[in-house]
XYZ file of C-alpha atoms in Angstrom:
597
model
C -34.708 -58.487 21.159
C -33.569 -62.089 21.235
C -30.167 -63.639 21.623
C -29.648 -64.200 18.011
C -30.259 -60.554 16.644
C -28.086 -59.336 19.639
C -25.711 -61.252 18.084
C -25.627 -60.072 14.453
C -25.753 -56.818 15.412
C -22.792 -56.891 17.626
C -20.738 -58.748 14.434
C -22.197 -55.687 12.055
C -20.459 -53.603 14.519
C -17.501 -55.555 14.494
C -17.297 -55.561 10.340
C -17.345 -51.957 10.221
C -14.249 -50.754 8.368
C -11.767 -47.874 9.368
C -13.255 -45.883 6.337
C -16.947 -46.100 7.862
C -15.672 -45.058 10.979
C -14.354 -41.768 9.345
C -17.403 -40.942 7.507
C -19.651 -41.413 10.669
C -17.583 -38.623 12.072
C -18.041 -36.468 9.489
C -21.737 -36.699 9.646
C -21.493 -36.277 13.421
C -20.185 -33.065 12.849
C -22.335 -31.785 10.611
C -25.007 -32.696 12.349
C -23.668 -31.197 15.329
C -23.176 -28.305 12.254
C -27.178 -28.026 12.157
C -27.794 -28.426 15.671
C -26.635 -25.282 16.362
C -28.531 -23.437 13.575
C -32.034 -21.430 14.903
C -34.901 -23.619 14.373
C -36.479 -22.042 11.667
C -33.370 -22.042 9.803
C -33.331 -25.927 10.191
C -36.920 -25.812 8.720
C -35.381 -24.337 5.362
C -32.589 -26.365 5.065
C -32.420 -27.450 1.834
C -32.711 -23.980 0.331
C -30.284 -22.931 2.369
C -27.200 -25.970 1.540
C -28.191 -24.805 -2.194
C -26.838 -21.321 -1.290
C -23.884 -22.517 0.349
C -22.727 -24.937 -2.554
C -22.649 -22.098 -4.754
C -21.175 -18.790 -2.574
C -18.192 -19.103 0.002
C -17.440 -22.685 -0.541
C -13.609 -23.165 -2.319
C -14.414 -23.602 -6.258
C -13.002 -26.638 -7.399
C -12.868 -26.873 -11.383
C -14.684 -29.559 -13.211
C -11.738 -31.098 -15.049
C -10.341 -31.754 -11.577
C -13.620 -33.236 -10.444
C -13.629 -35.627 -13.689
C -10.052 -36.767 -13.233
C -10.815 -37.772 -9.421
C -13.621 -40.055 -11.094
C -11.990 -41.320 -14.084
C -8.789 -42.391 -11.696
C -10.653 -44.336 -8.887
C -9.838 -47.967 -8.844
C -12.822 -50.391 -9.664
C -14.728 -51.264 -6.451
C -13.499 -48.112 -4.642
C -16.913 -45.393 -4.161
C -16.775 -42.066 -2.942
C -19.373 -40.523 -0.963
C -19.566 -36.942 -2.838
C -22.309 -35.964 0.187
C -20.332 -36.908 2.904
C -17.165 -34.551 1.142
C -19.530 -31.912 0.528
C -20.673 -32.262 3.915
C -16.580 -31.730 5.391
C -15.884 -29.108 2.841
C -18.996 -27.024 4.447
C -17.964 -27.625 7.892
C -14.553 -26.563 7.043
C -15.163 -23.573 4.947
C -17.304 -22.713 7.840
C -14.814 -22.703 10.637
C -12.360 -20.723 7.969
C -15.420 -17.977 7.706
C -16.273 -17.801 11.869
C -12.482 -17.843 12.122
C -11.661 -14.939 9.660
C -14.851 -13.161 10.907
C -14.085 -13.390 14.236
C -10.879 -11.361 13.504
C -13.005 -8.768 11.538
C -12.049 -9.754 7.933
C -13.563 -10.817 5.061
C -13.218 -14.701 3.977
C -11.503 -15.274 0.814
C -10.932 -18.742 -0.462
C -7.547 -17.793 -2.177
C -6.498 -14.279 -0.329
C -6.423 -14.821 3.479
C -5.600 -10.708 4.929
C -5.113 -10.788 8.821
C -2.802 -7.857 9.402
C -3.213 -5.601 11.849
C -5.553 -8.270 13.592
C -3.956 -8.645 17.119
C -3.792 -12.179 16.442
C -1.938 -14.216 19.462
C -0.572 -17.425 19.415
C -3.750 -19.374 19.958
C -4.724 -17.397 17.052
C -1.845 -19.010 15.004
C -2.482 -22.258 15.767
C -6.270 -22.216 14.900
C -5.448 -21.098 11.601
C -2.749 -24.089 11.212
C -5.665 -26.325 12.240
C -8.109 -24.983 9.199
C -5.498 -24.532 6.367
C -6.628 -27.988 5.043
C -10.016 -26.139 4.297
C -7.752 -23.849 2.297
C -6.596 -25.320 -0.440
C -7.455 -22.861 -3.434
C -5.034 -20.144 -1.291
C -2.354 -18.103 -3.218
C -2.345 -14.980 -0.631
C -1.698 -14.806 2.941
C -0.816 -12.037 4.625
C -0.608 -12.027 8.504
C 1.561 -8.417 8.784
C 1.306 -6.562 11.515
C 0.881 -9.210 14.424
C 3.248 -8.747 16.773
C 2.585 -12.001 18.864
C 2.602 -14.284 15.377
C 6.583 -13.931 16.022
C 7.475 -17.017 18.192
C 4.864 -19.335 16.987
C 5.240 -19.256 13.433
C 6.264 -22.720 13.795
C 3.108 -23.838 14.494
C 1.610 -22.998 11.187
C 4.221 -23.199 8.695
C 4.650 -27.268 10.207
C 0.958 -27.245 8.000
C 1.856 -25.227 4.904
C 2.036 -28.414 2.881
C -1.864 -27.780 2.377
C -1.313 -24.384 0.870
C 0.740 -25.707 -2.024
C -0.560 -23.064 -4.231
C 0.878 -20.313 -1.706
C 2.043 -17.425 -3.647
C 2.641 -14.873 -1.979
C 3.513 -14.610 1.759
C 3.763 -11.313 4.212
C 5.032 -11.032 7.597
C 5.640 -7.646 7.954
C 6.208 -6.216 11.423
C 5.464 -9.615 13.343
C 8.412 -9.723 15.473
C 9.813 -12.768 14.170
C 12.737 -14.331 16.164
C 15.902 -16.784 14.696
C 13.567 -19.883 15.142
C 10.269 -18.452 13.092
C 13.020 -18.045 10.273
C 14.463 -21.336 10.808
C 10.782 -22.919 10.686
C 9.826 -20.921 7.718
C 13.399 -21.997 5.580
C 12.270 -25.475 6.515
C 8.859 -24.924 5.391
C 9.794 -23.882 1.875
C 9.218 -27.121 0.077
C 5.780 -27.124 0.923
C 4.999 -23.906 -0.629
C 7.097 -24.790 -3.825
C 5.249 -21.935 -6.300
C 6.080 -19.581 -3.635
C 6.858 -16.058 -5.668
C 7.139 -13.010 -2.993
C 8.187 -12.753 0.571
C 8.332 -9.791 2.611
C 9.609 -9.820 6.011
C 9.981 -6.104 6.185
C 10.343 -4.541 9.593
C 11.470 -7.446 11.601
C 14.526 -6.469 13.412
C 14.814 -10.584 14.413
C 15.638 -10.947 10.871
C 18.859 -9.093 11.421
C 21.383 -9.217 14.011
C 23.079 -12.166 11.583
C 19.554 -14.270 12.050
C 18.843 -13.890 8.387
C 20.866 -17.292 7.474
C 18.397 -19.005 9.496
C 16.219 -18.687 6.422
C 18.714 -18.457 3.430
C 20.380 -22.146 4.253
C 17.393 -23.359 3.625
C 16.736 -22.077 0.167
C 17.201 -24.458 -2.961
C 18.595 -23.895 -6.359
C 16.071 -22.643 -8.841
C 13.890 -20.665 -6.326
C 10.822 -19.305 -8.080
C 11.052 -16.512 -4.993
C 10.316 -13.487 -7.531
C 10.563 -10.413 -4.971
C 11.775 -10.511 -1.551
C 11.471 -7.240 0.366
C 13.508 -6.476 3.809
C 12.967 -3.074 4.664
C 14.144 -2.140 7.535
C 15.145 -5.549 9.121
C 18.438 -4.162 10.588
C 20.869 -6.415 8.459
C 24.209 -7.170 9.427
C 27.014 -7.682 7.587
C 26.882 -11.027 8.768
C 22.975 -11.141 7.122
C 24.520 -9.159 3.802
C 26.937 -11.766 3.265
C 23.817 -14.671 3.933
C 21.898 -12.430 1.229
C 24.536 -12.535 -1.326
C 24.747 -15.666 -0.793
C 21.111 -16.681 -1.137
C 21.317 -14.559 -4.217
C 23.258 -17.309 -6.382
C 20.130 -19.751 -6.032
C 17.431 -16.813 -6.644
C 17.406 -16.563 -10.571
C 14.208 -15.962 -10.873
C 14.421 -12.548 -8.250
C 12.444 -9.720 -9.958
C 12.258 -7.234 -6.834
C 14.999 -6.435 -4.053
C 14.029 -4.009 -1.668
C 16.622 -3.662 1.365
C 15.427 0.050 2.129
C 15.742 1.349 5.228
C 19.206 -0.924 6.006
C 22.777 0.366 6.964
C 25.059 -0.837 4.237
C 28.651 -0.286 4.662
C 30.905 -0.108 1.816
C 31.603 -3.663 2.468
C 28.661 -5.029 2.606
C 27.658 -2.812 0.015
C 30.604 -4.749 -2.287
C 29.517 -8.508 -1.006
C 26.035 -7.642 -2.200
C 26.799 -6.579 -5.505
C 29.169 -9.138 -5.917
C 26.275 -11.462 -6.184
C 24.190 -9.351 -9.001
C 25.085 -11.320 -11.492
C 23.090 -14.396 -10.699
C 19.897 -12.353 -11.055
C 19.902 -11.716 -14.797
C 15.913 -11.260 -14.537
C 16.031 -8.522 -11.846
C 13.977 -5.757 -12.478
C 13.475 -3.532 -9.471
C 16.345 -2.526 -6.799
C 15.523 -0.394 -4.117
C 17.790 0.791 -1.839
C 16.448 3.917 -0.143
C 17.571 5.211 3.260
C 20.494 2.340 3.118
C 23.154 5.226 3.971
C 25.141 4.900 0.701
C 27.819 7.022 0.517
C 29.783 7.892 -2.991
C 31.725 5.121 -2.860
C 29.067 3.033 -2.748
C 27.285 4.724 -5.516
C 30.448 3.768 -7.311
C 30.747 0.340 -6.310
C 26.728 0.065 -7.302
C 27.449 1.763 -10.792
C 29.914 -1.301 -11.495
C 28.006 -4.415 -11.056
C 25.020 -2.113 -13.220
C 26.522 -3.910 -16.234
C 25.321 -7.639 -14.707
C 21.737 -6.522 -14.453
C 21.081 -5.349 -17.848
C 17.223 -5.955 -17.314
C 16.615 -3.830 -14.447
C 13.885 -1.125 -15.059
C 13.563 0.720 -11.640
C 15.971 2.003 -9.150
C 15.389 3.436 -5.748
C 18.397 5.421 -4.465
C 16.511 7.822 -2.540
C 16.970 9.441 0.762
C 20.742 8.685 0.609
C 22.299 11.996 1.993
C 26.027 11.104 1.408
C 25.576 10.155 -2.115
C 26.185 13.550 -3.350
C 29.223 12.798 -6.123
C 28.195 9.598 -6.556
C 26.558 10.054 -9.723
C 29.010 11.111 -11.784
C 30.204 7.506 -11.496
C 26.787 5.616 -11.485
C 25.870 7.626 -14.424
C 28.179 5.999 -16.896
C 26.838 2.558 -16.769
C 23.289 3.695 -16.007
C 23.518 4.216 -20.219
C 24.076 0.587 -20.169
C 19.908 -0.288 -18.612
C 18.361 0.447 -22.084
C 15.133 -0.710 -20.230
C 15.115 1.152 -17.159
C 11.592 2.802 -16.804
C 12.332 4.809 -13.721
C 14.870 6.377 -11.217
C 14.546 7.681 -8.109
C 17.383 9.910 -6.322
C 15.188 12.542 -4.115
C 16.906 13.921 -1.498
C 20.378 12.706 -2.485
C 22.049 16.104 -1.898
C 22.767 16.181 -5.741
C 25.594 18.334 -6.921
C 25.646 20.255 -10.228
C 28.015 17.839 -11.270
C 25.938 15.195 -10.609
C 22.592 16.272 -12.356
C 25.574 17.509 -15.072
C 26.349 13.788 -15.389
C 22.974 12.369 -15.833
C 22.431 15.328 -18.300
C 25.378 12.957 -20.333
C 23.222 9.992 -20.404
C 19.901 10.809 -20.256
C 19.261 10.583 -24.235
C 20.058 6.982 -23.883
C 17.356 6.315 -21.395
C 14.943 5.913 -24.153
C 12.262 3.969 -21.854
C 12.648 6.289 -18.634
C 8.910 7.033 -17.957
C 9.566 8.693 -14.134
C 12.427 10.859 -12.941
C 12.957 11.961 -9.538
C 15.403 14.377 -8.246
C 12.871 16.536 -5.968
C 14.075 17.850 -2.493
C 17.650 18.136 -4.350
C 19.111 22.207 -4.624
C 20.854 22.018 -7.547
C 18.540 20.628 -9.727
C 17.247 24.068 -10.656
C 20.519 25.501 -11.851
C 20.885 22.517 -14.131
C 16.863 21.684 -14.935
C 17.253 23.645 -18.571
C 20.022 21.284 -19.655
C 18.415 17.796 -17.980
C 15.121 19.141 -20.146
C 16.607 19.068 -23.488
C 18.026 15.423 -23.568
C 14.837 13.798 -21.550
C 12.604 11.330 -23.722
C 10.284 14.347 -22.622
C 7.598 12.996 -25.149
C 6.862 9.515 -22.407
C 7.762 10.877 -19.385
C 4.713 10.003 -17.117
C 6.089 11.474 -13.438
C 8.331 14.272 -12.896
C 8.575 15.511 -9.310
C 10.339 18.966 -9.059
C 9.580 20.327 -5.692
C 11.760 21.264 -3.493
C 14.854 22.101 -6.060
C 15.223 25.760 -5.694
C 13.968 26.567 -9.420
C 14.522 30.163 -10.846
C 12.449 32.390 -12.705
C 14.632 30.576 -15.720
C 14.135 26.981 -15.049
C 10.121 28.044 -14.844
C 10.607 29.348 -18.407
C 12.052 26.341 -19.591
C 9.667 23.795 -17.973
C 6.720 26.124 -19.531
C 8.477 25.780 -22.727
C 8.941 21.660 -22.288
C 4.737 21.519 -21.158
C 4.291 21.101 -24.814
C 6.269 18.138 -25.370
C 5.004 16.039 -21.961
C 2.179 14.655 -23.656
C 1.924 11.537 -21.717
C 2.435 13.627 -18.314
C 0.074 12.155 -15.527
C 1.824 13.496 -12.488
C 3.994 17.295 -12.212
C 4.668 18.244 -8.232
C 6.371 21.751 -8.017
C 5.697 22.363 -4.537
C 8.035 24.315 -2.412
C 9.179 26.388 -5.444
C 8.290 30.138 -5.371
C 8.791 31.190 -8.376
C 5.678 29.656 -9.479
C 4.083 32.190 -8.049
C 3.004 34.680 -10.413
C 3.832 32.178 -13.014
C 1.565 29.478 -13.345
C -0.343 30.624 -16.444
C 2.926 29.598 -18.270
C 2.702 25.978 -17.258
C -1.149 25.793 -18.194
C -1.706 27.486 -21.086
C 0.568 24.972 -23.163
C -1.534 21.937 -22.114
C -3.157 20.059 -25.517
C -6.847 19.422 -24.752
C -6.308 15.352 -24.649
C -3.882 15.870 -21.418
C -3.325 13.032 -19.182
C -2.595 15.162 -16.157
C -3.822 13.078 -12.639
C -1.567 14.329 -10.373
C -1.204 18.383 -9.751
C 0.789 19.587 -6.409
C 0.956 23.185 -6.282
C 1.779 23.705 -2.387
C 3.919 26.482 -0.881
C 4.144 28.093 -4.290
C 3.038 31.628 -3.328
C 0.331 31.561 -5.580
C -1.656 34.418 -5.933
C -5.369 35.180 -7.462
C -4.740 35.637 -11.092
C -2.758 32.113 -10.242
C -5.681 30.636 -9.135
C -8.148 32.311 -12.071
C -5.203 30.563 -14.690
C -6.392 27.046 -13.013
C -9.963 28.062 -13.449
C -9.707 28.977 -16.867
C -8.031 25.891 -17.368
C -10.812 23.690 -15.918
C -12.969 25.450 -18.501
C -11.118 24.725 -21.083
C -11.531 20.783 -20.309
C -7.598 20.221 -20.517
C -7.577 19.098 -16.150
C -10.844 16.231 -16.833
C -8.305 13.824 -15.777
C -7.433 15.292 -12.582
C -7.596 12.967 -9.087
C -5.617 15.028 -7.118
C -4.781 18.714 -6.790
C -2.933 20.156 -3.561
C -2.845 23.806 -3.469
C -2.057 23.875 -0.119
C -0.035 26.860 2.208
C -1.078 29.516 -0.561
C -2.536 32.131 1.356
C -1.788 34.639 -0.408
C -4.792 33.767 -3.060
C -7.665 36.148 -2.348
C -11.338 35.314 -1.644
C -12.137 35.731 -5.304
C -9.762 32.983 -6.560
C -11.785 30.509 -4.613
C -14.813 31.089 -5.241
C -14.291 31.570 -8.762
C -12.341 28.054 -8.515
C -15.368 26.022 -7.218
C -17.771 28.264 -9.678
C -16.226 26.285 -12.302
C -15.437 22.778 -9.842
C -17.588 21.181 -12.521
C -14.773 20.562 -14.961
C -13.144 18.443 -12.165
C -15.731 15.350 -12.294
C -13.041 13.425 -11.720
C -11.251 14.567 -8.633
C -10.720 12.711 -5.602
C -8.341 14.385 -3.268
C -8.477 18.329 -2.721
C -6.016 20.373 -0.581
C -6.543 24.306 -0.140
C -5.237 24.097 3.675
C -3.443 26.953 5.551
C 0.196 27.196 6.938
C -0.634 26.580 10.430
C 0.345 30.202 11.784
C -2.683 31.383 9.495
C -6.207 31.336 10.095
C -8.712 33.429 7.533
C -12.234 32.828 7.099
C -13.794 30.207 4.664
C -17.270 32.668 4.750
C -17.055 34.612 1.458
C -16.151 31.215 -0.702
C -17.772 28.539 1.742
C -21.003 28.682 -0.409
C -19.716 28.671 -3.892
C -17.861 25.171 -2.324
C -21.252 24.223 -0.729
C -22.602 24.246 -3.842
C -19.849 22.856 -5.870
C -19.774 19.269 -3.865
C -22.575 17.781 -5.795
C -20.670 17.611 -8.775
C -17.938 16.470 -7.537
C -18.731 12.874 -7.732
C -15.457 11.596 -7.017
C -14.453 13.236 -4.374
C -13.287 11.409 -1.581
C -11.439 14.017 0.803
C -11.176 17.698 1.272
C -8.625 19.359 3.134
C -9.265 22.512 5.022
C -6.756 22.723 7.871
C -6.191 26.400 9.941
C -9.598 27.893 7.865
C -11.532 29.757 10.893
C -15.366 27.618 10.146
C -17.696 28.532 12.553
C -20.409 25.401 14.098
C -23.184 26.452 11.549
C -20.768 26.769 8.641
C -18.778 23.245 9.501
C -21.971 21.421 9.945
C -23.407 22.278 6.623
C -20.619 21.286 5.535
C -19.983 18.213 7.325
C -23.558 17.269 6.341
C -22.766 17.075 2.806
C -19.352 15.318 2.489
C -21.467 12.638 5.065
C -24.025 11.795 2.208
C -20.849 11.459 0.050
C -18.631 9.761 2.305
C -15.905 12.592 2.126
C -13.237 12.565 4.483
C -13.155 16.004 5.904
C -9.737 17.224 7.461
C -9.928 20.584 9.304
C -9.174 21.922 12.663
C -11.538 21.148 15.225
C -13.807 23.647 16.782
C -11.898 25.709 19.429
C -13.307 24.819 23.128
C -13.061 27.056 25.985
C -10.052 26.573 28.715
C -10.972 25.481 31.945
C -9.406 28.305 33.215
C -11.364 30.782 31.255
C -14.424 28.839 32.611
C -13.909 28.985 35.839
C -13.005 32.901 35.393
C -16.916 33.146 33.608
C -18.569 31.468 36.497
C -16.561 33.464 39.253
C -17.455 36.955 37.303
C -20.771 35.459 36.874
C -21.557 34.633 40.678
C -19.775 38.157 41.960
C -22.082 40.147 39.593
C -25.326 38.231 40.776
C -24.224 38.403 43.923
C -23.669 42.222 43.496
C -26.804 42.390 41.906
C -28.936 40.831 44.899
C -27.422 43.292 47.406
C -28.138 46.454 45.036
C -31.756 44.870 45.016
C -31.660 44.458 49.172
C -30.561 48.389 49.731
C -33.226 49.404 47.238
């Protein structure tokens, strides 16, 4: 080459602009992209880049496409190869990434929890969230080392504007991941739900870390912080926080000590969330008082459809105050108060009301005493005709609340779910419950455990299969019965048919039994086929001997039925050792008989 094409090509080099640059890049990568594809994969590479323009690659609608064209400025071309070209390189660093972890790629729902992600981890996925544009979901729960270096990714979250919804459960986030992700909120402006549940770095008065941060007109829709350990210090953030969340839907602060002062700084805030619909504040230690305080700031959140008050063990009394203004939620849908230590008075109180509840769909006051006493009363001013769930067990009921639920079966048309576990006077009983249901019942959901049922019990449920009126059923528990007799079983599965539909099946022991599943194993055996829904059978403390459990096992394998029963008993290595030591002193014995004779 002479001196004068040396020349021009070191002023072509020169003329290059920053743009060319750029592109040459990308086309370095992707070649170094196909480099490290097999050969014979390179030999069929233009089938294959068809495949990958039309699965796993981010979607990108055509209007969008035709408005990037239509608003170029003359002169100005765009290389749709070399873009295709990055997007494909990106989307597959997001896929070795994500695959690497052992998930599934997903364009617009990124799930990492329980991934053991580390901080390197973290800051790989900041570097590829420009390949994720299309993302709504992102969920990174469960990570314990994502606390500490959350900076590092939400610093890149203005790529995810469409970011929807957000979880870091249980990631150990500290004061400074909160400040970084209060910062980060105007990046993710469409953000709707945010649950830092089981963080204890949120409390400890961290929380207004994140809550200075937050602008007026949030579109934050449901923000859950169970068990986060909140202060009053982080109460008093929260109700602050709540006068620029208008839009809040959901509140769940289960699982949080609130004192009766923090109780009255958070419900002093109500008010600017006219469009809350769910409150949940179970385990949250609320004494009557703060029932009562709750029951007044009811009339600011006339929208609200659920409550969770559950698992609040001082609130006993509380309802006789709540109850007034609970008349006032002429949408709420459902109410939960299990294990509240309910007193007659309370249940009394609710009695008042509960004709103005005209959209309750669930009531739960299971695990309370007292709720049997009073259960006739509560029955006859339920909307009983849309009640949907209606958990009983555990409330002591007598042989006269039985007769009135019996008499009430006929009016729960739209029942899907009935537990009356832990009640014994079902035993004995249970033809009264079943004989009333209409042939078009809804029933999914049918928990019979610890109800000393006996074998005519069991034939009632047969006989009820038969008659088609349990089609819908997905789960039945009739667990810790053992009183049922060999012939209720295997009359049971002779009819399993009618149960096409089940999933989950519970006939287990109490653990200080142990019978033999021999005399109705085969009528099960044979009953499996046809359960085609089936996905898990529970046979805990039933004595099943090798041959018996893997014949069994065999079956639910083909069907992918979880199988939960007590595992084969293996000999002590002290009852070993006593076998081989009788074992070698009777041989030994034996030779020297053999040596006199």
């Amino acid at each position: 080459m002479d001196s004068t094409e040396a020349t021009k090509g070191k002023e072509s080099v020169q003329k290059r602009s920053p743009l060319d640059l750029i592109m040459n890049q990308l086309r370095r990568k992707a070649s170094f992209t196909e480099r490290k594809k097999p050969a014979v994969g390179r030999l069929f590479r233009p089938s294959e880049s068809r495949d990958k323009r039309n699965v796993g690659i981010p979607e990108v609608k055509e209007s969008e496409a035709s408005e990037g064209k239509e608003n170029n400025e003359p002169g100005k071309e765009i290389n749709d190869t070399d873009d295709e070209a990055g997007s494909v390189v990106g989307w597959g660093r997001v896929k070795q990434f994500v695959q690497k972890l052992g998930k599934t790629p997903h364009s617009q729902n990124l799930s990492l929890s329980h991934c053991d992600m580390t901080a390197t981890d973290v800051v790989d996925l900041a570097t590829l969230l420009p390949f994720l544009a299309q993302l709504e979901v992102m969920d990174l729960s469960w990570n314990d080392l994502v606390g500490g270096s959350l900076k590092a990714l939400t610093i890149h979250l203005q790529h995810v504007g469409k970011l929807r919804v957000l979880k870091l459960c249980s990631c150990r986030l500290t004061n400074q991941d909160l400040t970084a992700l209060g910062e980060a909120l105007d990046c993710i402006p469409l953000i709707e739900v945010l649950d830092l549940s089981w963080n204890v770095g949120v409390g400890a008065g961290n929380f207004r870390h994140f809550t200075e941060h937050l602008q007026a007109e949030s579109t934050l829709k449901e923000l859950r912080l169970v068990d986060c350990q909140l202060s009053e210090t982080d109460i008093t953030a929260l109700s602050e926080a709540l006068r620029m969340l208008s839009s809040l839907e959901e509140l769940d602060l289960s699982n949080n000590k609130l004192s009766i002062k923090g109780m009255e700084n958070f419900t002093s805030s109500l008010g600017s969330t006219p469009q809350l619909k769910t409150l949940k504040l179970s385990m949250c230690g609320l004494s009557k008082d703060s029932i009562s305080i709750l029951g007044q700031a009811l009339r600011s959140v006339p929208a609200l459809e659920h409550i969770n008050l559950s698992c609040n063990k001082e609130a006993g009394g509380g309802l006789t105050m709540l109850s007034t203004n609970l008349a006032l939620l002429t949408h709420l849908r459902s109410l939960d108060m299990h294990l509240c230590c309910l007193s007659k008075e309370d249940v009394l109180a609710l009695v008042q009301v509960a004709s103005s509840l005209k959209e309750l769909r669930e009531l739960d006051l299971s695990s309370n005493k007292n709720v049997g006493e009073t259960l006739q009363n509560l029955l006859q001013t339920l909307p009983l005709s849309q009640i949907t769930k209606l958990p009983l067990n555990n409330c002591a009921l007598s042989t006269h609340a039985c007769h009135a639920l019996a008499t009430a079966m006929q009016m729960l048309k739209q029942l899907e779910s009935l537990n009356l576990s832990w009640n014994k006077c079902v035993g004995e009983n249970l033809k009264q419950f079943l004989e009333p249901l209409p042939p078009d019942c809804k029933l999914q959901d049918l928990r019979l455990s610890s109800c000393n049922l006996t074998t005519e019990d069991v034939l009632q449920l047969e006989s009820a299969c038969q008659r088609g009126v349990l089609s819908h059923l997905k789960q039945l528990d009739l667990s810790y019965n053992g009183s049922v007799g060999d012939g209720g079983w295997m009359s049971l599965f002779g009819k399993a048919a009618a149960l096409k539909g089940l999933e989950e099946l519970d006939v287990s022991l109490r653990p200080s039994a142990s019978l033999s599943v021999s005399p109705w194993l085969p009528a099960l055996l044979e009953a499996l086929p046809q359960l085609s829904s089936l996905t898990h059978l529970s046979l805990q403390h039933w004595a099943l001997s090798s041959a018996e459990r893997e014949k069994l096992e065999k079956i639910l394998r083909k069907k992918n039925v979880i199988l939960e029963c007590d595992r084969l008993a293996m000999p002590k290595a002290a009852d070993i050792m006593a076998a081989c030591d009788i074992s070698k002193h009777w041989t030994h014995g034996h030779k020297g008989c053999n040596q006199k004779h």
